[in-house]
Amino acid sequence: MSTKVKWLSFTIVILIILLGVFFFVPFKQTPPDNTRMILDHETKTYIAPICFEESIASNFLEETTLKKVKETDYKASTKCTKEALEGKQTTLFIMLAEKLGIVKSKWDW
């Protein structure tokens, strides 16, 4: 077997492995720091926008980001908010598609 054929075979095997990782290996993805959130300063809780209707919010609200929420000692307003911020299993392909705006992210609210 010639050196060119060995290198070509090696390259093909590496590409197949990389494609397998890219499309099939699951990774844990968490919400990005710029995910929109709502702070309720009166109750010292935070609310995911998709859970706002089921929460009992005061009038002392502020729209913010998850990064700012993490800087407070506020608690999740409802179980819905906790579940909305849980990580998800996904592939690198889906992560890239979300970053490029091809696929909507779980946290695009």
PDB file of C-alpha atoms in Angstrom:
ATOM      1  CA  MET A   1       0.000   0.000   0.000  1.00  0.00           C
ATOM      2  CA  SER A   2       1.452   3.352  -1.004  1.00  0.00           C
ATOM      3  CA  THR A   3       1.896   6.285   1.322  1.00  0.00           C
ATOM      4  CA  LYS A   4      -0.747   8.320  -0.557  1.00  0.00           C
ATOM      5  CA  VAL A   5      -3.352   5.596  -0.090  1.00  0.00           C
ATOM      6  CA  LYS A   6      -2.504   5.323   3.625  1.00  0.00           C
ATOM      7  CA  TRP A   7      -2.894   9.082   4.121  1.00  0.00           C
ATOM      8  CA  LEU A   8      -6.124   9.124   2.128  1.00  0.00           C
ATOM      9  CA  SER A   9      -7.509   6.231   4.198  1.00  0.00           C
ATOM     10  CA  PHE A  10      -6.433   7.925   7.423  1.00  0.00           C
ATOM     11  CA  THR A  11      -8.044  11.224   6.339  1.00  0.00           C
ATOM     12  CA  ILE A  12     -11.322   9.495   5.421  1.00  0.00           C
ATOM     13  CA  VAL A  13     -11.472   7.694   8.766  1.00  0.00           C
ATOM     14  CA  ILE A  14     -10.834  10.951  10.653  1.00  0.00           C
ATOM     15  CA  LEU A  15     -13.544  12.741   8.629  1.00  0.00           C
ATOM     16  CA  ILE A  16     -16.050   9.971   9.357  1.00  0.00           C
ATOM     17  CA  ILE A  17     -15.275  10.192  13.078  1.00  0.00           C
ATOM     18  CA  LEU A  18     -15.616  13.992  13.058  1.00  0.00           C
ATOM     19  CA  LEU A  19     -18.923  13.822  11.179  1.00  0.00           C
ATOM     20  CA  GLY A  20     -20.179  11.234  13.660  1.00  0.00           C
ATOM     21  CA  VAL A  21     -19.317  13.523  16.569  1.00  0.00           C
ATOM     22  CA  PHE A  22     -20.838  16.540  14.784  1.00  0.00           C
ATOM     23  CA  PHE A  23     -24.162  14.852  13.992  1.00  0.00           C
ATOM     24  CA  PHE A  24     -24.687  12.129  16.596  1.00  0.00           C
ATOM     25  CA  VAL A  25     -22.778  12.621  19.868  1.00  0.00           C
ATOM     26  CA  PRO A  26     -25.019  14.358  22.424  1.00  0.00           C
ATOM     27  CA  PHE A  27     -23.809  17.327  24.441  1.00  0.00           C
ATOM     28  CA  LYS A  28     -25.476  19.190  27.302  1.00  0.00           C
ATOM     29  CA  GLN A  29     -26.501  22.701  26.271  1.00  0.00           C
ATOM     30  CA  THR A  30     -27.534  25.341  28.798  1.00  0.00           C
ATOM     31  CA  PRO A  31     -29.318  28.635  28.150  1.00  0.00           C
ATOM     32  CA  PRO A  32     -27.027  31.457  27.052  1.00  0.00           C
ATOM     33  CA  ASP A  33     -26.373  34.395  29.365  1.00  0.00           C
ATOM     34  CA  ASN A  34     -28.313  36.751  27.067  1.00  0.00           C
ATOM     35  CA  THR A  35     -31.577  34.775  27.483  1.00  0.00           C
ATOM     36  CA  ARG A  36     -34.416  37.199  28.239  1.00  0.00           C
ATOM     37  CA  MET A  37     -35.777  37.055  31.773  1.00  0.00           C
ATOM     38  CA  ILE A  38     -38.088  39.064  34.012  1.00  0.00           C
ATOM     39  CA  LEU A  39     -37.236  40.095  37.556  1.00  0.00           C
ATOM     40  CA  ASP A  40     -40.013  40.682  40.064  1.00  0.00           C
ATOM     41  CA  HIS A  41     -38.374  42.946  42.626  1.00  0.00           C
ATOM     42  CA  GLU A  42     -41.317  42.846  45.032  1.00  0.00           C
ATOM     43  CA  THR A  43     -41.310  39.054  45.427  1.00  0.00           C
ATOM     44  CA  LYS A  44     -37.577  38.702  44.705  1.00  0.00           C
ATOM     45  CA  THR A  45     -38.222  36.108  41.998  1.00  0.00           C
ATOM     46  CA  TYR A  46     -37.374  35.700  38.329  1.00  0.00           C
ATOM     47  CA  ILE A  47     -39.724  34.595  35.580  1.00  0.00           C
ATOM     48  CA  ALA A  48     -39.064  33.067  32.172  1.00  0.00           C
ATOM     49  CA  PRO A  49     -41.141  35.032  29.647  1.00  0.00           C
ATOM     50  CA  ILE A  50     -42.900  31.873  28.445  1.00  0.00           C
ATOM     51  CA  CYS A  51     -44.086  31.299  32.029  1.00  0.00           C
ATOM     52  CA  PHE A  52     -45.305  34.834  32.714  1.00  0.00           C
ATOM     53  CA  GLU A  53     -49.019  34.071  32.314  1.00  0.00           C
ATOM     54  CA  GLU A  54     -48.991  31.389  35.003  1.00  0.00           C
ATOM     55  CA  SER A  55     -46.898  33.382  37.464  1.00  0.00           C
ATOM     56  CA  ILE A  56     -48.365  35.783  39.963  1.00  0.00           C
ATOM     57  CA  ALA A  57     -46.268  38.862  39.330  1.00  0.00           C
ATOM     58  CA  SER A  58     -46.352  42.247  40.999  1.00  0.00           C
ATOM     59  CA  ASN A  59     -46.059  45.547  39.164  1.00  0.00           C
ATOM     60  CA  PHE A  60     -42.416  45.990  40.195  1.00  0.00           C
ATOM     61  CA  LEU A  61     -40.945  44.180  37.177  1.00  0.00           C
ATOM     62  CA  GLU A  62     -37.775  44.560  35.147  1.00  0.00           C
ATOM     63  CA  GLU A  63     -36.783  42.872  31.910  1.00  0.00           C
ATOM     64  CA  THR A  64     -33.220  41.605  32.078  1.00  0.00           C
ATOM     65  CA  THR A  65     -30.949  38.752  31.028  1.00  0.00           C
ATOM     66  CA  LEU A  66     -30.121  35.417  32.591  1.00  0.00           C
ATOM     67  CA  LYS A  67     -26.646  36.748  33.354  1.00  0.00           C
ATOM     68  CA  LYS A  68     -28.140  39.496  35.560  1.00  0.00           C
ATOM     69  CA  VAL A  69     -30.499  36.980  37.195  1.00  0.00           C
ATOM     70  CA  LYS A  70     -27.484  34.878  38.197  1.00  0.00           C
ATOM     71  CA  GLU A  71     -26.022  37.939  39.940  1.00  0.00           C
ATOM     72  CA  THR A  72     -29.062  38.189  42.233  1.00  0.00           C
ATOM     73  CA  ASP A  73     -30.236  35.923  45.020  1.00  0.00           C
ATOM     74  CA  TYR A  74     -33.734  35.762  43.537  1.00  0.00           C
ATOM     75  CA  LYS A  75     -35.558  32.430  43.250  1.00  0.00           C
ATOM     76  CA  ALA A  76     -37.509  30.999  40.324  1.00  0.00           C
ATOM     77  CA  SER A  77     -41.107  32.183  40.386  1.00  0.00           C
ATOM     78  CA  THR A  78     -42.648  28.876  39.306  1.00  0.00           C
ATOM     79  CA  LYS A  79     -41.820  25.300  38.399  1.00  0.00           C
ATOM     80  CA  CYS A  80     -42.359  26.352  34.777  1.00  0.00           C
ATOM     81  CA  THR A  81     -39.464  28.814  35.027  1.00  0.00           C
ATOM     82  CA  LYS A  82     -37.168  26.192  36.559  1.00  0.00           C
ATOM     83  CA  GLU A  83     -38.012  23.736  33.793  1.00  0.00           C
ATOM     84  CA  ALA A  84     -37.658  26.372  31.076  1.00  0.00           C
ATOM     85  CA  LEU A  85     -34.058  27.005  32.145  1.00  0.00           C
ATOM     86  CA  GLU A  86     -33.014  23.365  32.358  1.00  0.00           C
ATOM     87  CA  GLY A  87     -30.313  22.268  29.969  1.00  0.00           C
ATOM     88  CA  LYS A  88     -31.005  20.004  27.033  1.00  0.00           C
ATOM     89  CA  GLN A  89     -29.196  17.250  25.187  1.00  0.00           C
ATOM     90  CA  THR A  90     -28.266  18.259  21.653  1.00  0.00           C
ATOM     91  CA  THR A  91     -25.612  17.749  18.992  1.00  0.00           C
ATOM     92  CA  LEU A  92     -22.941  20.121  17.737  1.00  0.00           C
ATOM     93  CA  PHE A  93     -24.859  20.337  14.459  1.00  0.00           C
ATOM     94  CA  ILE A  94     -28.008  21.621  16.201  1.00  0.00           C
ATOM     95  CA  MET A  95     -25.957  24.020  18.370  1.00  0.00           C
ATOM     96  CA  LEU A  96     -24.385  25.493  15.236  1.00  0.00           C
ATOM     97  CA  ALA A  97     -27.744  25.721  13.468  1.00  0.00           C
ATOM     98  CA  GLU A  98     -29.166  27.622  16.467  1.00  0.00           C
ATOM     99  CA  LYS A  99     -26.191  30.009  16.545  1.00  0.00           C
ATOM    100  CA  LEU A 100     -26.646  30.717  12.833  1.00  0.00           C
ATOM    101  CA  GLY A 101     -30.387  31.270  13.281  1.00  0.00           C
ATOM    102  CA  ILE A 102     -31.351  28.342  11.046  1.00  0.00           C
ATOM    103  CA  VAL A 103     -33.139  26.547  13.899  1.00  0.00           C
ATOM    104  CA  LYS A 104     -34.980  28.259  16.742  1.00  0.00           C
ATOM    105  CA  SER A 105     -33.432  27.680  20.169  1.00  0.00           C
ATOM    106  CA  LYS A 106     -35.399  26.429  23.160  1.00  0.00           C
ATOM    107  CA  TRP A 107     -34.573  29.756  24.819  1.00  0.00           C
ATOM    108  CA  ASP A 108     -35.650  32.109  22.008  1.00  0.00           C
ATOM    109  CA  TRP A 109     -38.535  33.732  23.814  1.00  0.00           C
TER     110      TRP A 109
END
